[in-house]
């Protein structure tokens, strides 16, 4: 399936993140050896271990909920954090990135699903985020866009409408940021819904099971 999805992404001008959580280093290397460099993990410990073992030119994407006390383990090498879901986390990334003199790229994770378990900002919280970003409170952080997960349901209309909501929020934030050159990633779509996500404007999909098999 990897080749098909990669070709589909190239055709749609979308970036593919191979979600490798729970997969072994050997499984990751199989995909890496096909020329793929972008991999996504959702747990800090697993990410740190795999980073130590695998080729340093892999671009690691953190896609899972992050605790502030674990940030310093991944900031030195992480390529993009998709899962920034609170101002407190954003503040802490700034603090720690400053200490190691790095600039860290992040996405704002939005809560778009109706399910109660999903992390993410609510729309109302964006005003404050925008204010802080525009007020140059995050010189060591580059906010590159947004991420979201649709509800885990069969109903295509539901999924589509959640992706539409995220795309609208993405455009809204973009229109309010004073610096928009770097704000251009819309990370949405997984194995079950990536086609719908791309139709609704996604330019980065995070696919695990379709590439590696069922977890
Ligand atoms: C696990 C995960 C994915 C990939 O899920 P699949 O259904 O295996 O494609 C994508 N995004 C996030 C945030 C995940 O945790």
CSV table of C-alpha atoms and ligand atoms in Angstrom, one decimal:
chain,number,residue,atom,x,y,z
A,1,UNK,CA,0.0,0.0,0.0
A,2,UNK,CA,2.9,2.4,0.7
A,3,UNK,CA,3.7,3.0,-3.0
A,4,UNK,CA,0.0,3.8,-3.8
A,5,UNK,CA,-0.4,6.2,-1.0
A,6,UNK,CA,2.9,7.9,-1.8
A,7,UNK,CA,1.9,8.3,-5.4
A,8,UNK,CA,-1.5,9.6,-4.4
A,9,UNK,CA,0.1,12.2,-2.2
A,10,UNK,CA,2.6,13.3,-4.8
A,11,UNK,CA,-0.3,13.8,-7.2
A,12,UNK,CA,-2.3,15.8,-4.7
A,13,UNK,CA,0.7,17.8,-3.5
A,14,UNK,CA,0.2,16.5,0.0
A,15,UNK,CA,3.0,15.3,2.4
A,16,UNK,CA,2.8,11.8,3.7
A,17,UNK,CA,3.8,11.1,7.3
A,18,UNK,CA,4.2,7.3,7.9
A,19,UNK,CA,2.8,6.7,11.4
A,20,UNK,CA,5.2,4.2,12.9
A,21,UNK,CA,3.9,4.0,16.5
A,22,UNK,CA,4.2,0.4,17.9
A,23,UNK,CA,6.3,-0.7,14.8
A,24,UNK,CA,9.7,-2.1,15.1
A,25,UNK,CA,12.8,-0.3,13.8
A,26,UNK,CA,13.1,-3.1,11.2
A,27,UNK,CA,9.6,-2.3,9.9
A,28,UNK,CA,10.5,1.4,9.8
A,29,UNK,CA,13.7,0.7,7.9
A,30,UNK,CA,11.7,-1.1,5.2
A,31,UNK,CA,9.9,2.1,4.4
A,32,UNK,CA,12.9,4.3,5.0
A,33,UNK,CA,14.8,2.2,2.4
A,34,UNK,CA,12.2,3.1,-0.2
A,35,UNK,CA,13.3,6.7,0.2
A,36,UNK,CA,10.8,7.9,2.8
A,37,UNK,CA,12.0,10.1,5.6
A,38,UNK,CA,9.0,11.4,7.5
A,39,UNK,CA,7.7,9.2,10.4
A,40,UNK,CA,5.2,10.0,13.1
A,41,UNK,CA,5.2,8.7,16.7
A,42,UNK,CA,2.8,9.4,19.6
A,43,UNK,CA,4.8,8.5,22.6
A,44,UNK,CA,7.9,10.3,23.8
A,45,UNK,CA,9.7,7.2,25.2
A,46,UNK,CA,9.2,5.3,22.0
A,47,UNK,CA,10.2,8.2,19.8
A,48,UNK,CA,13.4,8.8,21.8
A,49,UNK,CA,14.4,5.1,21.6
A,50,UNK,CA,13.8,4.9,17.8
A,51,UNK,CA,15.6,8.2,17.2
A,52,UNK,CA,18.7,6.8,18.9
A,53,UNK,CA,18.6,3.6,16.8
A,54,UNK,CA,17.6,4.8,13.4
A,55,UNK,CA,19.2,7.0,10.7
A,56,UNK,CA,19.6,10.6,11.9
A,57,UNK,CA,18.2,12.0,8.7
A,58,UNK,CA,14.8,10.7,9.6
A,59,UNK,CA,12.3,13.6,10.2
A,60,UNK,CA,10.4,12.7,13.3
A,61,UNK,CA,6.9,14.0,13.8
A,62,UNK,CA,5.4,14.0,17.2
A,63,UNK,CA,1.7,13.4,16.8
A,64,UNK,CA,0.6,12.4,20.3
A,65,UNK,CA,-0.4,14.3,23.5
A,66,UNK,CA,2.7,15.8,25.1
A,67,UNK,CA,3.4,16.3,28.8
A,68,UNK,CA,5.6,19.4,29.5
A,69,UNK,CA,8.0,17.4,31.7
A,70,UNK,CA,8.9,15.2,28.7
A,71,UNK,CA,9.5,18.0,26.2
A,72,UNK,CA,13.2,18.3,26.7
A,73,UNK,CA,13.7,14.7,25.6
A,74,UNK,CA,12.5,15.4,22.1
A,75,UNK,CA,13.1,19.1,21.4
A,76,UNK,CA,16.7,18.6,20.4
A,77,UNK,CA,15.8,16.5,17.4
A,78,UNK,CA,12.0,16.6,16.6
A,79,UNK,CA,11.1,17.9,13.2
A,80,UNK,CA,7.5,19.0,13.8
A,81,UNK,CA,5.2,18.7,16.8
A,82,UNK,CA,1.6,18.3,15.5
A,83,UNK,CA,0.0,18.0,18.9
A,84,UNK,CA,0.4,21.4,20.6
A,85,UNK,CA,-3.0,21.5,22.4
A,86,UNK,CA,-2.6,24.2,25.1
A,87,UNK,CA,-1.1,27.6,25.7
A,88,UNK,CA,0.7,26.1,28.6
A,89,UNK,CA,2.5,23.6,26.3
A,90,UNK,CA,3.3,26.3,23.8
A,91,UNK,CA,4.8,28.5,26.6
A,92,UNK,CA,6.8,25.6,27.8
A,93,UNK,CA,8.1,24.8,24.3
A,94,UNK,CA,9.3,28.4,24.0
A,95,UNK,CA,11.0,28.2,27.3
A,96,UNK,CA,12.8,25.0,26.7
A,97,UNK,CA,13.7,25.8,23.0
A,98,UNK,CA,15.2,29.1,24.1
A,99,UNK,CA,17.4,27.2,26.6
A,100,UNK,CA,18.9,25.0,23.9
A,101,UNK,CA,18.9,27.8,21.3
A,102,UNK,CA,16.6,26.1,18.9
A,103,UNK,CA,13.6,27.0,16.8
A,104,UNK,CA,10.9,24.4,17.1
A,105,UNK,CA,8.2,23.9,14.4
A,106,UNK,CA,4.7,23.2,15.7
A,107,UNK,CA,1.1,22.8,14.6
A,108,UNK,CA,-1.9,23.8,16.7
A,109,UNK,CA,-4.0,20.7,17.3
A,110,UNK,CA,-7.7,21.6,17.2
A,111,UNK,CA,-10.5,19.6,18.8
A,112,UNK,CA,-12.9,19.0,15.9
A,113,UNK,CA,-14.3,15.6,16.8
A,114,UNK,CA,-17.4,15.3,18.9
A,115,UNK,CA,-15.9,12.5,20.9
A,116,UNK,CA,-14.9,13.6,24.5
A,117,UNK,CA,-11.5,11.9,24.5
A,118,UNK,CA,-9.8,13.9,21.8
A,119,UNK,CA,-7.2,16.6,22.8
A,120,UNK,CA,-7.0,20.0,21.2
A,121,UNK,CA,-7.7,23.7,21.3
A,122,UNK,CA,-11.3,24.8,21.2
A,123,UNK,CA,-12.1,27.6,18.7
A,124,UNK,CA,-12.5,30.1,21.6
A,125,UNK,CA,-8.9,29.6,22.7
A,126,UNK,CA,-7.5,30.7,19.4
A,127,UNK,CA,-7.9,34.4,20.0
A,128,UNK,CA,-5.4,34.2,22.9
A,129,UNK,CA,-3.0,32.0,20.9
A,130,UNK,CA,-3.0,34.5,18.0
A,131,UNK,CA,-2.5,37.4,20.3
A,132,UNK,CA,0.5,35.8,21.9
A,133,UNK,CA,2.0,34.7,18.5
A,134,UNK,CA,1.5,38.2,17.0
A,135,UNK,CA,2.9,39.7,20.2
A,136,UNK,CA,6.2,37.9,19.5
A,137,UNK,CA,6.0,35.8,22.7
A,138,UNK,CA,7.3,32.8,20.9
A,139,UNK,CA,10.6,33.7,19.2
A,140,UNK,CA,11.8,30.1,19.4
A,141,UNK,CA,8.7,28.5,18.0
A,142,UNK,CA,7.4,28.6,14.5
A,143,UNK,CA,3.7,27.9,14.2
A,144,UNK,CA,3.4,26.2,10.8
A,145,UNK,CA,-0.3,25.3,10.7
A,146,UNK,CA,-2.9,23.1,12.2
A,147,UNK,CA,-3.7,19.5,12.9
A,148,UNK,CA,-6.9,17.7,13.8
A,149,UNK,CA,-8.5,14.3,14.0
A,150,UNK,CA,-12.0,13.6,12.8
A,151,UNK,CA,-14.4,11.4,14.8
A,152,UNK,CA,-13.9,7.7,14.5
A,153,UNK,CA,-17.2,7.0,12.8
A,154,UNK,CA,-18.5,5.5,9.6
A,155,UNK,CA,-20.6,8.5,8.7
A,156,UNK,CA,-18.7,10.3,5.9
A,157,UNK,CA,-20.8,13.5,6.2
A,158,UNK,CA,-19.7,13.8,9.8
A,159,UNK,CA,-16.1,13.3,9.0
A,160,UNK,CA,-16.3,15.7,6.1
A,161,UNK,CA,-17.9,18.4,8.1
A,162,UNK,CA,-15.3,18.1,10.8
A,163,UNK,CA,-12.5,18.5,8.3
A,164,UNK,CA,-14.4,21.5,6.7
A,165,UNK,CA,-14.5,23.1,10.2
A,166,UNK,CA,-10.7,22.6,10.6
A,167,UNK,CA,-10.0,24.1,7.2
A,168,UNK,CA,-12.2,27.1,8.0
A,169,UNK,CA,-10.3,27.6,11.3
A,170,UNK,CA,-7.0,27.3,9.5
A,171,UNK,CA,-8.0,30.1,7.1
A,172,UNK,CA,-9.3,32.2,10.0
A,173,UNK,CA,-6.1,31.9,11.9
A,174,UNK,CA,-4.1,32.6,8.8
A,175,UNK,CA,-6.1,35.8,8.2
A,176,UNK,CA,-5.3,37.0,11.7
A,177,UNK,CA,-1.6,36.3,12.0
A,178,UNK,CA,0.8,39.1,11.3
A,179,UNK,CA,3.3,36.7,9.8
A,180,UNK,CA,1.8,34.1,7.5
A,181,UNK,CA,4.8,33.0,5.4
A,182,UNK,CA,5.3,29.9,7.5
A,183,UNK,CA,1.7,29.1,8.3
A,184,UNK,CA,0.8,26.7,5.5
A,185,UNK,CA,0.4,23.1,6.9
A,186,UNK,CA,-3.0,21.5,7.3
A,187,UNK,CA,-2.4,18.1,8.9
A,188,UNK,CA,-5.5,16.1,8.7
A,189,UNK,CA,-6.4,12.6,7.5
A,190,UNK,CA,-5.5,9.1,8.6
A,191,UNK,CA,-5.9,5.6,7.1
A,192,UNK,CA,-9.6,5.6,7.3
A,193,UNK,CA,-10.3,9.1,6.1
A,194,UNK,CA,-7.3,10.5,4.2
A,195,UNK,CA,-9.2,10.8,0.9
A,196,UNK,CA,-11.9,12.9,2.5
A,197,UNK,CA,-9.3,15.0,4.2
A,198,UNK,CA,-7.5,15.8,1.0
A,199,UNK,CA,-10.7,16.7,-0.7
A,200,UNK,CA,-11.3,19.1,2.2
A,201,UNK,CA,-7.9,20.8,1.8
A,202,UNK,CA,-5.4,18.7,3.8
A,203,UNK,CA,-1.8,18.9,2.6
A,204,UNK,CA,-0.3,16.5,5.2
A,205,UNK,CA,-1.7,13.1,6.0
A,206,UNK,CA,-0.7,10.8,8.8
A,207,UNK,CA,-1.1,7.2,7.8
A,208,UNK,CA,-0.2,4.2,9.9
A,209,UNK,CA,-2.2,1.0,9.4
A,210,UNK,CA,-2.5,1.3,5.6
A,211,UNK,CA,1.2,1.3,5.3
A,212,UNK,CA,2.3,-1.0,8.1
A,213,UNK,CA,-0.7,-3.2,8.5
A,214,UNK,CA,-3.2,-3.5,11.4
A,215,UNK,CA,-1.8,-2.6,14.8
B,1,LIG,C1,-2.2,6.5,15.2
B,1,LIG,C2,-2.4,7.9,14.6
B,1,LIG,C3,-2.5,8.1,13.2
B,1,LIG,C4,-2.5,7.0,12.2
B,1,LIG,O1,-3.6,6.2,12.4
B,1,LIG,P1,-3.9,5.0,11.3
B,1,LIG,O2,-5.4,4.8,11.5
B,1,LIG,O3,-3.1,3.8,11.7
B,1,LIG,O4,-3.6,5.5,10.0
B,1,LIG,C5,-2.7,9.4,12.8
B,1,LIG,N1,-2.7,10.4,13.6
B,1,LIG,C6,-2.6,10.3,15.0
B,1,LIG,C7,-2.6,11.5,15.8
B,1,LIG,C8,-2.4,9.0,15.5
B,1,LIG,O5,-2.3,8.9,16.8
